[in-house]
Coordinates of C-alpha atoms and ligand atoms in Angstrom, one line a residue:
M1 CA -25.6 -29.1 -45.7
R2 CA -22.0 -28.2 -46.4
R3 CA -22.8 -24.5 -45.9
K4 CA -24.3 -25.2 -42.5
R5 CA -21.2 -27.0 -41.4
Y6 CA -19.0 -24.2 -42.6
Y7 CA -21.1 -21.8 -40.6
Q8 CA -20.8 -23.9 -37.4
L9 CA -17.1 -24.1 -37.8
C10 CA -16.9 -20.3 -38.2
V11 CA -18.9 -19.7 -35.1
C12 CA -16.9 -22.2 -33.2
S13 CA -13.6 -20.6 -34.2
C14 CA -14.9 -17.2 -33.3
V15 CA -15.9 -18.4 -29.8
L16 CA -12.5 -20.0 -29.3
I17 CA -10.6 -16.9 -30.5
Y18 CA -12.8 -14.8 -28.3
I19 CA -12.1 -17.0 -25.3
Y20 CA -8.4 -17.1 -26.1
Y21 CA -8.2 -13.4 -26.3
F22 CA -10.6 -12.5 -23.5
F23 CA -9.0 -14.7 -20.9
G24 CA -5.6 -13.7 -22.0
V25 CA -4.7 -17.4 -22.6
S26 CA -1.5 -16.7 -24.5
D27 CA -0.4 -14.5 -21.6
Y28 CA -0.8 -17.4 -19.3
I29 CA 1.0 -19.8 -21.7
F30 CA 3.9 -17.4 -22.3
S31 CA 4.5 -16.1 -18.8
R32 CA 7.8 -16.9 -17.3
S33 CA 8.3 -18.9 -14.1
Y34 CA 8.5 -16.7 -11.0
V35 CA 10.3 -19.5 -9.1
N36 CA 13.0 -20.0 -11.7
N37 CA 13.4 -16.7 -13.5
F38 CA 12.5 -13.7 -11.4
D39 CA 14.8 -10.9 -12.3
Y40 CA 13.1 -7.5 -12.0
P41 CA 15.2 -4.4 -12.8
L42 CA 17.6 -3.2 -11.6
N43 CA 19.4 -6.5 -11.9
V44 CA 21.9 -5.9 -9.2
D45 CA 22.2 -7.1 -5.6
V46 CA 20.3 -4.3 -3.9
Q47 CA 20.8 -5.4 -0.2
P48 CA 24.5 -4.4 0.0
I49 CA 23.7 -1.1 -1.7
V50 CA 21.1 -0.3 0.9
E51 CA 23.4 -1.3 3.7
K52 CA 26.0 1.1 2.3
I53 CA 23.5 4.0 2.1
L54 CA 22.2 3.4 5.6
S55 CA 25.7 3.4 7.0
G56 CA 26.2 6.9 5.4
K57 CA 28.4 5.8 2.5
K58 CA 27.8 6.5 -1.2
P59 CA 27.2 3.4 -3.3
S60 CA 28.9 3.1 -6.7
V61 CA 25.6 2.2 -8.5
K62 CA 23.3 5.1 -9.5
P63 CA 19.6 5.1 -8.4
I64 CA 17.1 4.4 -11.2
N65 CA 13.8 5.3 -9.5
Y66 CA 13.5 8.7 -7.9
Y67 CA 9.9 10.2 -8.0
P68 CA 10.3 13.9 -9.0
Y69 CA 7.5 15.3 -6.8
R70 CA 7.5 17.9 -4.1
F71 CA 5.9 18.1 -0.7
L72 CA 3.5 21.1 -0.7
T73 CA 3.2 21.0 3.0
N74 CA 5.3 19.8 5.9
S75 CA 4.8 18.9 9.5
G76 CA 6.9 19.3 12.6
K77 CA 5.1 16.4 14.4
C78 CA 8.2 14.3 14.6
S79 CA 10.9 16.8 15.1
T80 CA 10.3 17.6 18.7
L81 CA 10.4 14.0 19.9
D82 CA 13.4 11.7 20.4
R83 CA 11.3 8.6 19.7
L84 CA 7.8 7.6 19.0
D85 CA 6.0 4.3 19.6
L86 CA 4.0 4.4 16.4
F87 CA 3.5 6.7 13.4
I88 CA 0.2 6.3 11.5
I89 CA 0.3 7.1 7.8
V90 CA -3.1 7.4 6.3
K91 CA -3.2 7.2 2.5
S92 CA -6.3 9.3 1.8
A93 CA -8.1 10.5 -1.2
M94 CA -8.6 14.3 -1.6
N95 CA -12.4 14.4 -1.3
H96 CA -12.6 11.9 1.7
F97 CA -13.3 14.7 4.2
E98 CA -15.7 12.5 6.2
Q99 CA -13.3 9.6 6.5
R100 CA -10.5 11.8 7.7
S101 CA -12.8 13.4 10.3
A102 CA -13.8 9.9 11.5
I103 CA -10.1 8.8 11.8
R104 CA -9.3 11.9 13.8
Q105 CA -12.0 10.9 16.3
T106 CA -11.0 7.3 16.4
F107 CA -7.7 5.4 15.8
G108 CA -5.9 8.5 14.6
R109 CA -6.6 10.5 17.7
E110 CA -3.3 11.3 19.4
G111 CA -2.8 10.7 23.1
I112 CA -5.4 8.0 23.6
L113 CA -3.1 5.3 24.8
P114 CA -1.5 6.5 28.1
G115 CA 2.3 6.5 28.0
K116 CA 2.5 5.9 24.3
E117 CA 3.7 8.5 21.7
I118 CA 1.6 8.1 18.6
K119 CA 1.3 10.5 15.7
T120 CA -0.9 10.5 12.7
L121 CA -0.6 12.2 9.3
F122 CA -2.7 12.0 6.1
F123 CA -1.0 11.9 2.7
L124 CA -2.7 13.3 -0.4
G125 CA -1.9 14.1 -3.9
V126 CA -3.4 17.0 -5.9
G127 CA -6.2 17.4 -8.5
E128 CA -6.2 18.8 -12.0
S129 CA -6.9 22.3 -10.8
P130 CA -5.3 24.1 -7.9
K131 CA -8.3 26.4 -7.6
S132 CA -11.0 23.7 -7.2
M133 CA -13.6 23.7 -4.5
T134 CA -12.1 20.5 -3.1
Q135 CA -8.6 22.0 -2.9
H136 CA -10.0 25.1 -1.2
Q137 CA -11.7 22.9 1.4
I138 CA -8.4 20.9 1.9
D139 CA -6.5 24.2 2.5
E140 CA -9.0 25.0 5.3
E141 CA -8.7 21.5 6.7
M142 CA -4.8 21.8 6.7
A143 CA -4.9 25.1 8.4
K144 CA -7.2 23.8 11.1
Y145 CA -5.6 20.4 11.8
K146 CA -2.0 20.6 10.5
D147 CA -2.0 16.9 9.8
I148 CA -2.0 16.7 6.1
I149 CA 1.1 16.3 3.8
Q150 CA 0.1 17.1 0.3
I151 CA 2.3 16.1 -2.6
D152 CA 2.2 17.5 -6.2
F153 CA 1.3 14.4 -8.2
L154 CA -2.1 13.7 -9.6
D155 CA -4.1 11.8 -7.0
T156 CA -5.5 8.9 -9.0
Y157 CA -5.9 5.1 -8.3
F158 CA -2.9 4.1 -10.5
N159 CA -0.7 6.7 -8.8
N160 CA -1.0 4.9 -5.5
T161 CA 2.6 3.7 -5.6
I162 CA 3.7 7.3 -5.9
K163 CA 1.7 8.2 -2.8
T164 CA 3.1 5.3 -0.8
M165 CA 6.7 5.8 -1.8
M166 CA 6.5 9.6 -1.3
A167 CA 5.2 8.9 2.2
F168 CA 8.2 6.6 2.7
R169 CA 10.4 9.4 1.6
W170 CA 8.8 11.9 4.0
L171 CA 9.3 9.4 6.9
Y172 CA 12.9 8.6 5.8
E173 CA 13.8 12.3 5.7
H174 CA 11.7 13.7 8.6
C175 CA 10.7 10.9 10.9
S176 CA 13.0 7.9 11.1
T177 CA 12.9 7.4 14.8
S178 CA 9.5 5.8 15.4
D179 CA 9.6 2.2 16.5
Y180 CA 6.8 1.3 14.2
Y181 CA 4.9 2.7 11.2
L182 CA 1.4 1.7 10.3
F183 CA 0.3 2.5 6.7
T184 CA -3.4 2.4 6.2
D185 CA -6.1 3.4 3.7
D186 CA -8.8 5.8 4.9
D187 CA -11.5 3.2 4.8
M188 CA -10.1 0.9 7.5
Y189 CA -11.0 0.0 11.1
I190 CA -7.8 -0.1 13.2
S191 CA -7.1 -1.1 16.8
V192 CA -3.9 0.6 17.8
K193 CA -3.8 -1.2 21.1
N194 CA -4.1 -4.6 19.4
L195 CA -1.5 -3.5 16.8
L196 CA 1.0 -2.6 19.5
D197 CA 0.4 -5.8 21.4
Y198 CA 1.1 -7.7 18.2
V199 CA 4.3 -6.0 17.3
H200 CA 5.6 -6.2 20.8
S201 CA 4.9 -9.9 20.9
E202 CA 7.2 -10.4 17.9
S203 CA 10.8 -10.1 19.2
E204 CA 11.9 -6.6 20.2
G205 CA 14.8 -4.5 19.0
D206 CA 16.4 -3.3 15.8
R207 CA 14.9 -5.8 13.4
Q208 CA 13.0 -6.3 10.2
L209 CA 9.2 -6.6 10.3
F210 CA 6.9 -6.1 7.4
A211 CA 3.5 -7.5 8.4
G212 CA -0.2 -7.6 7.5
Y213 CA -2.4 -9.7 5.3
V214 CA -0.2 -11.6 3.0
F215 CA -1.3 -12.9 -0.4
K216 CA 0.4 -15.5 -2.6
S217 CA -1.2 -15.1 -6.0
A218 CA -0.8 -14.7 -9.7
P219 CA -1.3 -11.7 -12.0
Q220 CA -4.7 -11.3 -13.7
R221 CA -4.5 -11.5 -17.5
Y222 CA -8.3 -11.2 -18.3
H223 CA -8.8 -8.3 -20.7
S224 CA -11.8 -7.1 -18.8
S225 CA -10.1 -6.9 -15.4
K226 CA -9.3 -3.6 -13.8
W227 CA -6.2 -5.3 -12.5
R228 CA -5.1 -6.7 -15.9
V229 CA -1.4 -6.8 -16.2
S230 CA 0.3 -7.4 -19.6
L231 CA 3.3 -9.6 -20.1
D232 CA 5.3 -6.4 -21.1
E233 CA 4.5 -4.9 -17.7
Y234 CA 5.1 -8.1 -15.7
P235 CA 6.2 -11.3 -17.4
W236 CA 6.2 -13.8 -14.5
D237 CA 3.5 -16.2 -13.6
R238 CA 3.3 -15.3 -9.9
W239 CA 3.5 -12.2 -7.7
P240 CA 6.1 -12.3 -5.0
P241 CA 4.3 -12.8 -1.6
Y242 CA 2.8 -9.4 -0.9
V243 CA 1.2 -7.6 2.0
T244 CA -2.0 -6.0 0.9
A245 CA -1.7 -2.3 1.0
G246 CA -4.9 -1.5 2.9
A247 CA -3.0 -1.8 6.2
F248 CA 0.5 -2.9 7.0
V249 CA 3.1 -2.3 9.7
V250 CA 6.9 -2.0 9.4
T251 CA 9.7 -1.4 11.9
N252 CA 12.0 1.7 11.5
K253 CA 14.7 -0.6 10.1
S254 CA 12.3 -2.0 7.4
M255 CA 11.0 1.5 6.6
K256 CA 14.6 2.5 5.8
Y257 CA 15.4 -0.6 3.9
L258 CA 12.3 -0.4 1.8
Y259 CA 12.8 3.3 1.0
A260 CA 16.5 3.1 0.2
G261 CA 15.9 -0.1 -1.8
S262 CA 13.1 1.5 -3.8
L263 CA 15.6 3.9 -5.4
Y264 CA 17.1 0.8 -7.2
V265 CA 13.8 -0.9 -8.2
K266 CA 11.8 0.0 -11.3
H267 CA 8.4 1.6 -10.7
F268 CA 5.3 -0.7 -10.6
R269 CA 1.8 0.8 -10.5
F270 CA 0.3 -1.5 -7.7
D271 CA 1.9 -0.3 -4.5
D272 CA 1.5 -3.6 -2.6
I273 CA 3.2 -5.5 -5.5
Y274 CA 5.9 -2.8 -5.8
L275 CA 6.7 -3.0 -2.1
A276 CA 6.8 -6.8 -2.3
I277 CA 9.4 -6.7 -5.1
V278 CA 11.5 -4.2 -3.1
A279 CA 11.2 -6.3 0.0
K280 CA 12.3 -9.4 -1.9
K281 CA 15.3 -7.5 -3.2
V282 CA 16.4 -6.1 0.1
G283 CA 15.9 -9.5 1.9
I284 CA 12.7 -8.7 3.9
K285 CA 10.1 -11.6 4.2
P286 CA 6.5 -10.4 4.5
V287 CA 4.8 -11.8 7.6
H288 CA 1.1 -12.8 7.5
C289 CA -0.8 -11.7 10.5
P290 CA -4.4 -13.1 10.6
Q291 CA -5.5 -10.2 12.8
F292 CA -5.4 -8.1 9.6
H293 CA -8.6 -8.6 7.6
F294 CA -8.4 -8.0 3.9
Y295 CA -12.2 -8.5 3.5
K296 CA -14.5 -6.7 5.9
K297 CA -14.9 -8.8 9.0
T298 CA -18.6 -8.8 10.0
Y299 CA -18.9 -6.9 13.2
T300 CA -19.6 -8.5 16.6
R301 CA -18.4 -7.2 19.9
D302 CA -16.6 -10.4 20.7
G303 CA -15.4 -11.1 17.2
Y304 CA -13.5 -7.9 17.1
K305 CA -11.6 -8.4 20.3
N306 CA -8.4 -9.3 18.6
V307 CA -8.8 -7.5 15.3
I308 CA -6.0 -5.2 14.3
A309 CA -7.4 -4.0 10.9
S310 CA -10.5 -4.6 8.8
H311 CA -11.4 -3.2 5.4
G312 CA -14.8 -1.7 4.6
Y313 CA -15.2 1.3 7.0
N314 CA -15.9 4.2 4.6
N315 CA -19.0 5.1 6.6
K316 CA -18.1 7.6 9.3
N317 CA -20.8 6.6 11.8
E318 CA -20.1 2.9 11.5
L319 CA -16.4 3.5 12.2
L320 CA -17.2 5.7 15.2
K321 CA -19.7 3.2 16.6
V322 CA -17.4 0.1 16.2
W323 CA -14.3 1.9 17.4
N324 CA -16.0 3.4 20.4
E325 CA -17.5 0.0 21.4
Q326 CA -14.1 -1.7 21.1
N327 CA -11.7 1.0 22.3
T328 CA -13.4 2.8 25.2
H329 CA -14.4 1.3 28.5
Ligands
LIG401 C1 0.4 10.4 -11.9 O1 0.8 11.6 -11.6 C2 1.6 12.3 -12.6 C3 2.1 13.6 -12.0 O2 1.1 14.4 -11.5 C4 0.7 12.5 -13.8 O3 1.5 13.2 -14.8 C5 0.2 11.2 -14.3 O4 -0.7 11.4 -15.3 C6 -0.5 10.4 -13.2 N1 -0.8 9.1 -13.6 C7 -2.0 8.6 -13.6 C8 -2.1 7.1 -14.0 O5 -3.0 9.2 -13.1
LIG402 C1 14.0 1.6 16.0 O1 13.1 0.9 16.8 C2 13.7 0.2 17.9 C3 12.6 -0.6 18.6 O2 11.8 -1.3 17.7 C4 14.4 1.2 18.8 O3 15.1 0.5 19.8 C5 15.3 2.1 18.0 O4 15.8 3.1 18.8 C6 14.6 2.7 16.8 N1 15.6 3.3 16.0 C7 15.7 4.6 15.9 C8 16.7 5.2 15.0 O5 14.9 5.3 16.4

């Protein structure tokens, strides 16, 4: 009898310990309040530093976050034009040849909106081997279309922040005169026309705008989660409001603030969270636009009339079909 009880107690404790560990309960208990204690490094007022940089002066504080990677290719797409209406930055994976091909035939096709200057570039990292079959195919693709910027960091999921911020650097250095910049993944449906209608309906001029699908959520602490974040990495109980990185739009002013600000904000491996932290530090408030769909919006001809962006288009034929039906008359 006594032995049985002892056994039950043992099992019970094991289950509790397992739950405690598995769900990261202690991480939830010991996380710090975002509202009261958020102080991500570098702990200085970043906004005046950025304003100094953008007015051409040298700030007294040294940058802490400069990604040491090189652009392996370049593009003159922006250099011959005084201004652009929109620059589309596609964060693409190396072997997504079909997706890039579909984008070139749909929302990334240049010259489809009369009177609008719109350019598109794809941003990629590299693989383990420079002599791989994939790299060989990419070399041919680059020679043919001249629309790929390749950067010499390893193209993996958790290097996404590097891809995003290196794209920001390229724009900052080579293409800062576009009115707007759309950052998108290579598995999105995009309506450029609806996007331009939206940004123009927000007030015009030299202003901040960082818009898309905004989440207000908390870090995941479960040990089984792909997105688990430890307290060492991020000790606060909430994320700053963040625009999901699948698709978002910024003005030229915000592009510059976010890039210059990023030099003073410690790296974080999720690009949307990283940009949210930088935005908070430079005083930009993310704007939620319900026309951006984080989850794939089920397609109907009428239902897509006002859609700017929807996730879930990694099938080439599906993107072509939907885009053609919505964007040609
Ligand atoms: C990110 O890229 C760098 C540079 O290529 C590489 O050393 C590092 O292992 C990559 N990190 C991940 C998580 O893949
Ligand atoms: C930034 O965009 C605004 C319109 O949104 C435009 O008036 C301005 O000329 C642009 N700035 C630069 C440097 O191109």
